Amino acid sequence: MEVINKLVTLKAHMDGSPQESDFVIKTETLSLSAVLESKDVLVKNIYVSIDPYQINRMKSLCSSQTASGSSYAAGIAPGQAIDTHGVGRVVVSGNPDFKKDDLVVGRIGWGEYSIVKEGANLDKLNPLGFPYSYHVGILGVSGFTAYAGFYEICQPKKGERVFVSAAAGSVGNIVGQYAKLFGCYVVGCAGSQEKVDLLKNKLGFDDAFNYKEETDLKAAVAKYFPDGEMLEAAVANMNQFGRVAVCGVIAEYTEKGKRAAPDMIDIVYKRITIRGFLAGDYMSQFPEFISATSDHLKTGRMHSIEDISQGLESIPSAFAGLFRGDNVGKKIVQIADE
Amino acid sequence: MEVINKLVTLKAHMDGSPQESDFVIKTETLSLSAVLESKDVLVKNIYVSIDPYQINRMKSLCSSQTASGSSYAAGIAPGQAIDTHGVGRVVVSGNPDFKKDDLVVGRIGWGEYSIVKEGANLDKLNPLGFPYSYHVGILGVSGFTAYAGFYEICQPKKGERVFVSAAAGSVGNIVGQYAKLFGCYVVGCAGSQEKVDLLKNKLGFDDAFNYKEETDLKAAVAKYFPDGEMLEAAVANMNQFGRVAVCGVIAEYTEKGKRAAPDMIDIVYKRITIRGFLAGDYMSQFPEFISATSDHLKTGRMHSIEDISQGLESIPSAFAGLFRGDNVGKKIVQIADE
C-alpha cells in the first residue's frame, strides 16, 4: 500500500523577504508497509503552524543552526520536507505507542502526510473540548511561548506596565491577554487599524497603536516612546529594573544587517534585562500552562485569535504573508478535515 | 577660621571626548565655623576616583539623570563641584558621627576639600592594613562592581568561559581575577601590549589580546570572535545560556549615536541574557565582598592594579586619559598625603 504525498519545499535557500515563488510543491510516494516495518508513524496532517522563525532555517548561512540543538534551529535544504508544529491523525504506525486514527500533536510538516521517526516530538492529543487548531496556537507552542516569556522570563508584578510589540501576532496577543488577567497595564503595537481594534476591543489591551500610521504613531509615541525602533524605543522608555523577553525578531529575519541597538547606557542606569528564550526550556511548566489557559478559554477570559487558510497550496502565501503582516493572530493552515 | 579650597569644575557641558581644556580649577573659601554650626563634615581629600561614567553626568542632555535617583547619575553643571568616590580625613565636623582626623571613605569630590552633607554617603574607614588607595579601587566601588557583576549578575559556574572587555580597566581586571579564582577560563581584551602582558603574566588570565593591533586581533578573534564590536562579537560567540553583565559602555559615552547592536537572533536561540546593573543595588553583600577580597589580597591571590597621578591639577588629564585608554587598572588621583 502506498500514499501519494504532496509537500511544500524550498526551491533554493532564502535571501530577504520570502515570496510565494520561493516554494514548490513536490509529490512523493510513501510506503505504508515500510512504516509498519519501522518504528515510524505516518500522520495525516490536519492543522500546521506557520511561523516567522522558519525563515532563519531557510537561509543558506543558517546562523541559528549552530546555536542550538533544537529542531527550531536546524537548517532546511531545498527540496527537503519542512517540519513544523501541528495536529494530525495517525494513518499507520510501526511505533507501539500510537495506533491508527490516534489524534496527535507534535512535529509534523508542511505536507499532506508526515513520517514521524521514533523519539521525535509527537504526543497523543486530548483536545479538551477545544477546536483542534487551538492546540497549534494558544494551547500550543505560541501560547506556551507567551506563557514562559511573560511569567518565567519577565517575572511580572501586578500593576507593572507591559509593552507588547507585534501584539496582534501569534505570541504577542496571548502575552497581552495574560498580562491583563495578571493585573498589568498593557499597551500593544501592531501594523493595522483592524489589529489595533482587536487588541483594544476584543482582547482588553489598555491601549494600542498602529506603528505604520505616522500621525497616530507620533501621538502614541509621545505617550510611550519618543523615537526609534521598537526595542530601542521600549528600552529608552522603560522603568528601572525593566525586563525584555525576546522570543523572536521578525523585522530582523528578512533584512540583512538590520539590528536593534538599544542604548546600553539606559540598560546600565535602569538595570534593564534583555533575555532571549525558547519555550522548550520550560517544558516542566507545560501542564500548568495548559490547565490555566484552558480554564481561561472556557470561562471566556481569554480568546484564541487564529487566522486559518485552507489547503496545502496556501502554505507559501501564508508564510510570505507573515512578513507583510497579513495575519491577525496565529497563522495556521488547515490541510485536511478534522 | 577659613580654608581656601581648590576644586576642578567644568567650563561648559561636555560634548564628545573630554579634553583637559574642558576643565578649570576654581578657588573658593570655606568657613570652618559654618561647618561646625551645621551637620556637615569638612573632609580633606586624599585619594579620589576617576571614572568614565562621570562624562554622562557632564553632558548637557544628561540622559542618565532621569534614569536613576542615584548620585551616579545626577547631572553636573558648569562651575559646580564634581562628586566622586574617595578617601579623606575629617578636618572639622558638625556631625556627631565624625570627629577631627577620622579617616573616611565615601562621596567626596574632585577638590582639595569637600563638604559632605548629613545623610550623604560617608563612612569611617578601617583600612584593614591596606594602602588607603585600595579603598578607592579594588576594595571600593570598582571592586564591588566587579564582584556584583560577576557573582550576582552572571551567576557563574566553574569551568565556564568568561570574556572580559576593557580587561585592564578598573572593573575588568578585577572581574578577571575573580573569575580565575572561581575556576573559570578567562579571556580579556585590552588596548595595548603592556595591558595584555599584565593580564596574562600578573593577573593569570588564560588568554588576552590587544584589540587595537589588527594583526593580533585577527589571530585572536579567529579563536574567540569572528568580527565586529566587542559586545556584538561576544554575543555572536557566546555559548547557550550565556550572560552579559553590563556596568558601563565607555566606547559609547563619547560618540553620539554609537551603539552596540548584538544579534537578537543569537540572543533568542542561545537564550542569552544581557543585564545592566549598578553595584549599589547589592550593598547587602558589601561586607562579604570586603571580607573575601581582603583575604585574597592578603594571601596574594589577587592584586590591586592602580594607576595613581599626583595632585589636584592632574585630574583633568587623568579623566581625559581614560577615554584614550591611558590608564592601566584603576585611575586614582592622590590629592594630599595620607
XYZ file of C-alpha atoms in Angstrom:
676
model
C 0.000 0.000 0.000
C 1.182 3.453 -0.826
C 0.002 7.013 -0.399
C 0.875 9.891 -2.636
C 2.091 12.791 -0.504
C 2.215 16.405 -1.581
C 4.589 18.601 0.404
C 5.867 22.154 0.292
C 9.613 22.508 -0.236
C 12.124 25.287 -0.822
C 13.286 25.964 -4.375
C 16.518 27.477 -3.132
C 17.899 28.987 0.053
C 16.044 32.093 1.128
C 17.516 35.563 0.904
C 15.485 38.581 2.015
C 11.692 38.580 2.207
C 10.038 35.316 1.200
C 7.905 35.130 -1.940
C 5.334 32.517 -2.869
C 7.593 31.657 -5.803
C 10.375 30.594 -3.456
C 8.440 27.410 -2.779
C 7.479 24.446 -4.892
C 5.018 21.675 -4.194
C 6.592 18.297 -4.612
C 4.973 14.889 -4.859
C 6.392 11.743 -3.308
C 5.210 8.202 -2.732
C 5.189 6.818 0.806
C 5.104 3.131 1.510
C 2.775 2.100 4.341
C 4.431 -1.269 4.722
C 7.821 0.403 5.188
C 6.298 2.453 8.018
C 4.815 -0.655 9.617
C 8.165 -2.416 9.456
C 9.896 0.508 11.184
C 9.211 2.410 14.431
C 7.848 5.316 12.379
C 4.380 6.836 12.499
C 2.616 8.003 9.351
C 0.465 11.024 10.181
C -2.193 12.655 8.049
C -1.707 16.343 8.797
C -4.750 18.409 9.737
C -3.518 21.782 11.035
C 0.031 23.072 10.622
C 1.655 26.084 12.163
C 3.082 28.904 10.039
C 5.798 30.804 11.927
C 8.273 33.561 11.086
C 11.249 31.785 12.689
C 11.191 29.199 9.919
C 12.846 31.711 7.610
C 16.021 31.556 9.682
C 16.245 27.878 8.879
C 15.771 28.567 5.178
C 18.764 30.878 4.773
C 21.928 29.487 3.217
C 24.031 30.712 6.096
C 21.837 29.413 8.832
C 23.233 31.205 11.860
C 20.714 29.668 14.213
C 21.753 26.212 13.094
C 24.932 26.111 15.099
C 23.431 27.991 18.003
C 21.068 25.384 19.314
C 20.490 21.707 19.057
C 16.718 22.053 18.739
C 14.607 21.368 15.689
C 13.645 25.043 15.786
C 17.091 25.864 14.515
C 18.189 23.110 12.156
C 18.725 24.280 8.592
C 16.266 23.330 5.842
C 17.769 22.373 2.486
C 15.976 22.955 -0.836
C 13.772 20.005 -1.720
C 13.615 18.801 1.861
C 10.425 18.377 3.936
C 9.768 21.332 6.256
C 8.904 20.294 9.781
C 6.567 22.355 11.950
C 4.253 22.115 14.928
C 0.816 20.759 14.087
C -2.080 18.420 14.714
C -2.834 15.312 12.681
C -4.205 11.779 12.757
C -2.300 8.521 12.618
C -2.720 6.558 9.378
C -0.458 3.651 10.211
C 2.095 3.164 12.940
C 5.086 0.932 13.458
C 5.505 2.518 16.876
C 3.580 0.653 19.585
C 2.803 3.968 21.356
C 0.481 5.032 18.527
C -2.285 3.334 16.622
C -4.430 4.088 13.566
C -6.764 7.102 13.999
C -4.999 8.462 17.097
C -5.224 12.238 17.194
C -1.662 13.523 17.628
C 0.170 16.806 18.165
C 3.834 17.492 17.633
C 6.481 17.910 14.996
C 4.774 17.145 11.696
C 5.344 19.038 8.439
C 4.146 21.279 5.649
C 2.657 18.417 3.708
C -0.432 16.247 3.471
C 1.343 13.462 5.329
C 4.349 13.272 7.620
C 6.508 10.403 8.697
C 7.489 10.933 12.320
C 10.517 8.996 13.497
C 10.710 7.223 16.836
C 11.943 9.613 19.530
C 10.770 12.702 17.646
C 8.316 15.105 19.264
C 4.864 13.509 18.893
C 2.149 13.019 21.506
C -1.424 11.807 21.578
C -3.699 14.810 21.777
C -6.619 15.234 24.115
C -8.400 18.211 22.556
C -10.003 19.072 25.929
C -13.170 20.082 24.135
C -11.449 22.783 22.078
C -11.128 23.065 18.313
C -8.017 21.156 17.255
C -6.495 24.338 15.865
C -6.216 25.732 19.398
C -3.540 23.125 20.025
C -1.450 24.630 17.231
C -1.830 28.167 18.610
C -2.992 29.289 22.002
C -2.641 25.826 23.579
C 0.463 25.003 21.551
C 3.924 26.467 21.095
C 2.676 30.045 20.560
C 0.685 30.076 23.762
C 3.411 28.391 25.714
C 5.999 30.860 24.413
C 3.766 33.690 25.614
C 3.329 31.970 28.955
C 7.028 31.260 29.545
C 8.091 34.676 28.325
C 5.621 36.547 30.458
C 5.703 34.544 33.682
C 9.174 32.999 33.689
C 11.343 35.495 31.879
C 9.643 38.722 32.932
C 8.586 37.687 36.440
C 5.809 40.267 36.388
C 4.393 42.148 39.333
C 0.791 43.305 39.489
C 0.355 46.853 38.268
C 3.514 46.911 36.172
C 3.337 48.395 32.687
C 3.753 45.900 29.888
C 4.543 46.789 26.302
C 3.942 44.119 23.674
C 5.398 44.604 20.207
C 3.826 42.653 17.337
C 0.865 42.487 19.695
C -1.549 41.071 17.138
C 0.877 38.303 16.262
C 0.647 34.700 17.343
C 2.567 35.146 20.589
C 2.020 38.841 21.288
C -1.769 38.716 21.505
C -1.526 35.968 24.123
C 1.151 37.801 26.145
C -1.182 40.781 26.296
C -4.086 38.636 27.440
C -2.020 37.012 30.206
C -0.719 40.399 31.282
C -4.229 41.861 31.534
C -5.507 38.877 33.505
C -2.493 39.195 35.781
C -3.292 42.801 36.576
C -0.800 44.732 34.463
C -1.338 47.844 32.372
C -0.852 46.662 28.801
C 0.000 48.620 25.664
C 0.480 46.916 22.324
C 1.627 47.970 18.898
C 0.539 46.420 15.645
C 0.537 47.201 11.945
C -3.097 47.979 11.076
C -6.189 49.642 12.480
C -8.017 46.323 12.380
C -5.362 44.819 14.619
C -5.404 47.794 16.977
C -9.178 47.473 17.295
C -8.854 43.795 18.041
C -6.329 44.467 20.794
C -8.374 47.209 22.410
C -11.889 45.930 21.884
C -11.702 42.178 21.962
C -8.565 41.447 23.960
C -8.845 44.202 26.543
C -5.478 45.904 25.998
C -5.445 49.225 27.865
C -4.046 50.915 24.800
C -2.664 50.082 21.384
C -1.345 51.923 18.389
C -0.624 51.327 14.731
C 3.115 51.831 14.224
C 2.624 52.223 10.483
C 0.393 55.261 10.691
C 2.823 58.035 11.296
C 0.302 60.538 12.544
C -1.143 58.113 15.032
C 2.349 56.924 15.817
C 3.504 60.375 16.786
C 0.594 60.776 19.129
C 1.094 57.287 20.519
C 4.823 57.557 20.927
C 4.517 60.894 22.668
C 2.879 58.831 25.363
C 5.076 55.748 25.272
C 8.136 56.102 23.096
C 9.780 59.241 21.819
C 11.532 57.785 18.791
C 13.225 54.894 17.084
C 12.714 51.245 16.567
C 10.501 49.269 18.904
C 13.122 47.622 21.109
C 15.200 50.786 21.226
C 12.150 52.882 21.990
C 10.938 50.437 24.606
C 14.298 50.426 26.377
C 14.505 54.210 26.182
C 11.152 54.453 27.933
C 11.430 51.601 30.312
C 11.271 51.942 34.052
C 14.077 50.861 36.357
C 14.593 47.101 36.562
C 12.587 46.618 33.363
C 12.670 43.204 31.702
C 12.587 42.465 27.976
C 11.722 38.912 26.965
C 12.733 38.185 23.380
C 11.265 35.168 21.626
C 11.764 36.409 18.084
C 12.648 39.413 15.956
C 10.628 39.197 12.766
C 11.864 42.569 11.475
C 15.451 41.306 11.530
C 14.832 37.992 9.836
C 14.497 39.360 6.339
C 16.714 42.445 6.337
C 20.391 41.697 6.386
C 22.276 43.920 8.772
C 19.148 45.319 10.367
C 19.830 45.293 14.060
C 18.168 46.734 17.110
C 20.664 48.823 19.064
C 19.179 49.627 22.443
C 21.034 52.292 24.392
C 23.410 50.445 26.708
C 23.685 53.494 28.935
C 19.961 53.146 29.629
C 20.453 49.440 30.174
C 23.061 50.091 32.850
C 21.446 53.001 34.662
C 17.964 51.496 34.572
C 19.266 47.985 35.312
C 17.380 46.551 32.377
C 17.488 42.873 31.498
C 17.137 41.696 27.900
C 16.720 37.960 27.765
C 16.263 35.601 24.890
C 14.418 32.361 25.475
C 12.897 29.327 23.816
C 9.712 27.981 25.317
C 11.072 24.450 25.084
C 13.348 25.157 28.037
C 10.314 25.439 30.310
C 8.533 22.208 29.409
C 8.124 21.270 33.071
C 5.538 24.028 33.230
C 3.585 22.890 30.202
C 0.844 21.063 32.191
C 0.307 24.123 34.383
C 0.141 26.284 31.254
C -2.460 24.025 29.636
C -4.551 23.888 32.775
C -4.535 27.663 33.388
C -5.045 28.600 29.764
C -7.840 26.137 29.032
C -9.600 27.377 32.114
C -9.305 30.981 30.900
C -10.561 29.959 27.474
C -13.538 28.026 28.873
C -14.651 30.920 31.037
C -14.197 33.404 28.195
C -11.449 35.384 29.925
C -9.118 34.560 27.044
C -9.714 34.337 23.324
C -7.981 32.353 20.630
C -7.084 34.623 17.730
C -6.476 32.460 14.689
C -6.025 33.173 11.028
C -6.636 29.905 9.163
C -6.056 29.361 5.448
C -7.300 26.297 3.628
C -5.233 23.748 1.785
C -1.611 22.778 1.401
C -1.307 25.068 -1.614
C -1.927 28.101 0.607
C 1.199 27.498 2.708
C 3.632 29.565 0.600
C 1.394 32.631 0.628
C 0.532 32.117 4.288
C 4.224 32.112 5.099
C 5.146 35.058 2.874
C 2.193 36.965 4.349
C 3.679 36.790 7.849
C 6.411 39.174 6.749
C 3.886 41.560 5.233
C 1.857 41.490 8.447
C -1.109 39.892 6.659
C -2.020 37.610 9.543
C -4.116 38.605 12.512
C -3.213 36.329 15.397
C -1.878 32.841 14.912
C -1.366 31.817 11.300
C -2.432 28.226 10.667
C -3.062 26.251 7.508
C -5.740 23.571 7.516
C -4.637 20.768 5.246
C -7.358 18.161 5.856
C -10.739 17.881 7.515
C -10.759 17.081 11.211
C 38.668 80.123 60.547
C 38.659 79.521 56.850
C 40.309 77.219 54.348
C 40.988 78.022 50.733
C 39.732 75.152 48.585
C 40.789 74.452 45.037
C 38.410 72.287 43.029
C 38.069 71.023 39.484
C 34.959 72.209 37.651
C 33.507 72.003 34.171
C 33.905 75.018 31.867
C 30.844 74.027 29.882
C 28.776 70.921 29.271
C 30.722 68.134 27.635
C 30.240 67.067 24.055
C 32.345 64.265 22.582
C 35.694 63.200 24.010
C 36.849 65.174 27.046
C 39.888 67.436 26.799
C 41.987 68.845 29.621
C 40.827 72.286 28.486
C 37.201 71.406 29.260
C 38.009 71.842 32.944
C 39.017 74.791 35.043
C 40.384 74.886 38.570
C 38.362 77.159 40.754
C 39.181 78.580 44.173
C 36.657 79.053 46.942
C 36.741 79.914 50.626
C 35.151 77.525 53.096
C 34.182 78.610 56.596
C 35.020 76.120 59.316
C 32.654 77.736 61.784
C 29.778 77.385 59.327
C 30.559 73.657 59.095
C 30.632 73.351 62.886
C 27.286 75.079 63.169
C 25.719 72.666 60.658
C 25.558 68.870 60.474
C 28.180 68.960 57.696
C 31.599 67.335 57.646
C 34.614 69.081 56.119
C 36.907 66.457 54.589
C 40.447 66.912 53.345
C 40.536 64.679 50.287
C 43.394 62.208 49.936
C 42.537 59.827 47.094
C 39.770 60.420 44.569
C 38.382 58.078 41.958
C 38.494 58.953 38.255
C 35.771 57.091 36.350
C 34.436 57.106 32.786
C 30.771 57.258 33.837
C 31.259 60.817 35.068
C 31.156 62.012 31.461
C 27.493 61.036 31.236
C 26.772 63.481 34.023
C 28.708 66.237 32.245
C 26.664 66.218 29.046
C 24.063 68.910 28.541
C 21.375 66.400 27.791
C 22.079 64.140 30.696
C 20.110 61.027 29.769
C 21.208 59.151 32.848
C 19.911 61.935 35.027
C 16.294 60.984 34.737
C 17.002 57.276 34.711
C 18.072 56.808 38.288
C 17.900 58.609 41.571
C 21.498 57.829 42.474
C 24.367 60.282 42.680
C 25.997 58.278 39.901
C 23.518 59.769 37.502
C 22.785 63.346 38.638
C 23.855 65.987 36.142
C 26.881 68.192 36.817
C 26.562 71.852 35.887
C 29.499 74.014 34.807
C 31.175 75.638 37.809
C 29.755 73.067 40.204
C 31.797 70.744 42.441
C 32.175 67.239 40.996
C 31.433 64.494 43.483
C 33.199 61.147 43.338
C 34.147 58.168 45.452
C 37.270 58.730 47.545
C 39.158 58.585 50.807
C 39.912 61.589 53.017
C 40.364 62.807 56.550
C 37.968 64.882 58.619
C 39.109 68.458 59.265
C 36.109 69.643 61.280
C 32.697 68.121 61.777
C 29.314 69.417 62.852
C 28.036 65.857 62.561
C 28.375 63.939 65.856
C 29.149 60.719 63.936
C 32.513 62.103 62.812
C 35.371 63.864 64.568
C 38.570 65.619 63.523
C 41.190 63.310 61.923
C 38.748 60.468 61.280
C 39.741 58.586 58.160
C 36.662 58.449 55.936
C 35.511 56.893 52.656
C 32.525 57.882 50.578
C 31.199 60.559 48.304
C 33.771 63.348 48.347
C 34.875 65.397 45.323
C 37.469 66.443 42.801
C 38.905 69.093 45.096
C 41.317 69.579 47.956
C 38.412 69.668 50.398
C 34.817 68.526 50.333
C 31.849 69.445 52.438
C 29.753 66.323 52.972
C 26.158 66.930 53.995
C 24.377 64.938 56.673
C 22.814 61.815 55.182
C 25.227 61.726 52.244
C 27.348 58.656 51.623
C 30.265 58.897 54.085
C 31.665 56.261 56.446
C 34.613 55.920 58.759
C 37.254 53.824 57.072
C 39.121 50.944 58.618
C 41.935 50.494 56.109
C 42.361 46.849 57.206
C 46.103 47.173 56.785
C 45.881 48.072 53.102
C 47.044 51.245 51.353
C 44.200 53.758 51.508
C 44.010 53.841 47.719
C 42.797 50.233 47.721
C 39.558 51.527 49.233
C 39.018 53.707 46.174
C 39.642 50.811 43.790
C 39.717 47.110 44.476
C 38.044 47.440 47.897
C 35.787 50.286 46.746
C 33.160 50.793 44.076
C 35.273 49.305 41.259
C 35.923 46.107 43.134
C 32.348 45.844 44.300
C 31.045 46.412 40.782
C 33.254 43.562 39.597
C 32.043 41.393 42.465
C 28.318 42.072 41.961
C 28.575 41.793 38.186
C 30.441 38.524 38.260
C 28.752 36.690 41.118
C 25.259 38.207 41.211
C 24.521 39.098 37.617
C 26.403 36.326 35.857
C 25.850 33.546 38.420
C 28.962 31.770 37.178
C 29.597 28.053 37.149
C 33.052 26.547 37.491
C 34.682 25.840 34.167
C 32.598 28.343 32.213
C 34.353 30.602 29.720
C 34.435 34.260 30.687
C 35.231 37.100 28.319
C 36.146 40.450 29.869
C 36.201 43.539 27.670
C 38.232 46.534 28.853
C 40.003 43.897 30.908
C 42.818 46.183 32.056
C 40.317 48.774 33.245
C 39.310 49.444 36.818
C 36.490 46.897 36.935
C 37.566 44.489 34.209
C 40.869 43.489 35.748
C 39.081 42.546 38.970
C 36.332 40.592 37.193
C 39.066 38.556 35.521
C 40.784 37.891 38.832
C 37.558 36.752 40.492
C 36.747 34.570 37.517
C 40.147 32.879 37.607
C 39.908 32.267 41.356
C 36.423 30.858 40.839
C 37.684 28.323 38.322
C 36.626 29.825 35.001
C 38.549 30.046 31.761
C 39.166 33.764 31.288
C 39.978 35.737 28.150
C 40.382 39.521 28.234
C 40.817 42.216 25.666
C 42.652 45.489 26.194
C 44.189 48.299 24.145
C 47.954 47.823 24.465
C 50.611 45.116 24.661
C 51.567 46.337 28.124
C 47.999 45.718 29.289
C 47.846 42.313 27.623
C 51.093 41.324 29.363
C 49.689 42.471 32.683
C 46.561 40.371 32.199
C 48.427 37.243 31.181
C 51.525 37.470 33.342
C 50.461 39.197 36.524
C 46.736 38.530 36.754
C 46.690 34.991 35.437
C 44.199 35.435 32.576
C 44.225 32.331 30.400
C 44.475 34.480 27.332
C 44.275 38.125 26.297
C 44.580 40.150 23.136
C 45.118 43.735 22.036
C 42.042 44.803 20.107
C 43.928 47.725 18.548
C 46.538 45.596 16.824
C 44.725 44.372 13.810
C 47.101 41.559 13.004
C 46.948 40.260 16.543
C 43.216 40.906 16.598
C 42.610 38.744 13.566
C 44.516 35.899 15.124
C 42.780 36.409 18.460
C 39.289 36.791 17.073
C 39.686 33.719 14.930
C 39.787 31.966 18.256
C 37.129 33.914 20.113
C 35.231 36.368 17.936
C 34.940 36.400 14.186
C 34.102 40.072 13.686
C 32.565 43.278 14.902
C 32.394 45.294 18.035
C 33.079 43.699 21.386
C 29.529 43.159 22.650
C 28.322 42.073 19.220
C 31.292 39.781 18.804
C 30.892 38.386 22.284
C 27.210 37.611 21.735
C 27.964 36.074 18.360
C 30.420 33.695 20.010
C 28.656 33.055 23.217
C 27.534 29.643 24.336
C 23.906 28.794 25.104
C 22.539 30.460 28.210
C 25.398 32.991 28.193
C 25.129 36.021 30.462
C 26.390 39.532 29.761
C 26.735 41.838 32.755
C 26.962 45.473 31.698
C 28.240 48.032 34.199
C 29.367 50.616 31.660
C 29.993 51.242 27.975
C 32.945 53.604 27.724
C 33.068 53.452 23.919
C 29.522 54.823 23.719
C 29.949 57.663 26.186
C 31.815 59.973 23.837
C 30.487 59.036 20.418
C 26.971 60.192 19.763
C 24.900 57.564 18.053
C 27.463 54.825 18.554
C 25.516 51.797 19.661
C 26.235 48.156 20.133
C 23.757 46.088 18.158
C 24.046 42.473 19.234
C 22.276 39.979 17.003
C 18.865 39.390 18.562
C 18.509 36.133 16.656
C 21.548 34.846 18.549
C 20.062 36.204 21.754
C 16.881 34.197 21.242
C 18.356 30.930 20.007
C 21.205 30.915 22.506
C 18.950 32.209 25.328
C 21.406 34.948 26.156
C 20.786 37.431 28.942
C 22.131 40.984 28.756
C 21.711 42.721 32.062
C 22.635 46.179 33.212
C 23.357 46.762 36.862
C 24.647 49.235 39.399
C 26.704 47.832 42.241
C 24.780 49.963 44.708
C 21.793 47.630 44.372
C 23.770 44.860 46.042
C 25.006 46.723 49.133
C 23.838 43.937 51.435
C 26.716 41.924 50.045
C 29.342 44.587 50.606
C 30.695 43.092 53.875
C 31.050 39.672 52.262
C 32.825 41.307 49.297
C 35.273 43.132 51.583
C 35.978 40.034 53.619
C 36.581 37.765 50.610
C 38.571 40.316 48.654
C 40.831 41.432 51.504
C 41.569 37.820 52.209
C 42.540 37.251 48.560
C 44.712 40.374 48.627
C 46.469 39.387 51.857
C 47.323 35.939 50.590
C 48.498 37.318 47.251
C 45.813 35.552 45.214
C 44.593 38.944 43.986
C 46.433 42.095 43.022
C 45.397 45.718 43.125
C 46.154 47.350 39.786
C 46.231 51.110 40.316
C 47.327 54.000 38.193
C 47.827 56.959 40.548
C 48.545 60.529 39.443
C 49.669 63.215 41.855
C 47.918 66.461 42.615
C 44.574 68.058 42.019
C 45.896 69.644 38.841
C 46.307 66.202 37.286
C 42.569 65.413 37.452
C 41.603 66.823 34.038
C 44.296 64.871 32.200
C 43.609 61.785 34.312
C 39.959 61.956 33.269
C 40.609 62.723 29.609
C 43.163 59.901 29.567
C 40.505 57.330 30.467
C 38.951 57.802 27.040
C 42.319 57.395 25.344
C 42.978 54.213 27.306
C 45.962 55.794 29.086
C 45.225 54.173 32.421
C 46.268 50.680 33.403
C 43.898 49.472 36.089
C 42.067 51.800 38.420
C 42.700 55.501 37.794
C 43.098 57.427 41.037
C 44.402 60.905 41.808
C 46.235 61.493 45.060
C 45.462 64.998 46.243
C 47.116 65.033 49.661
C 49.500 62.936 51.737
C 47.998 60.158 53.790
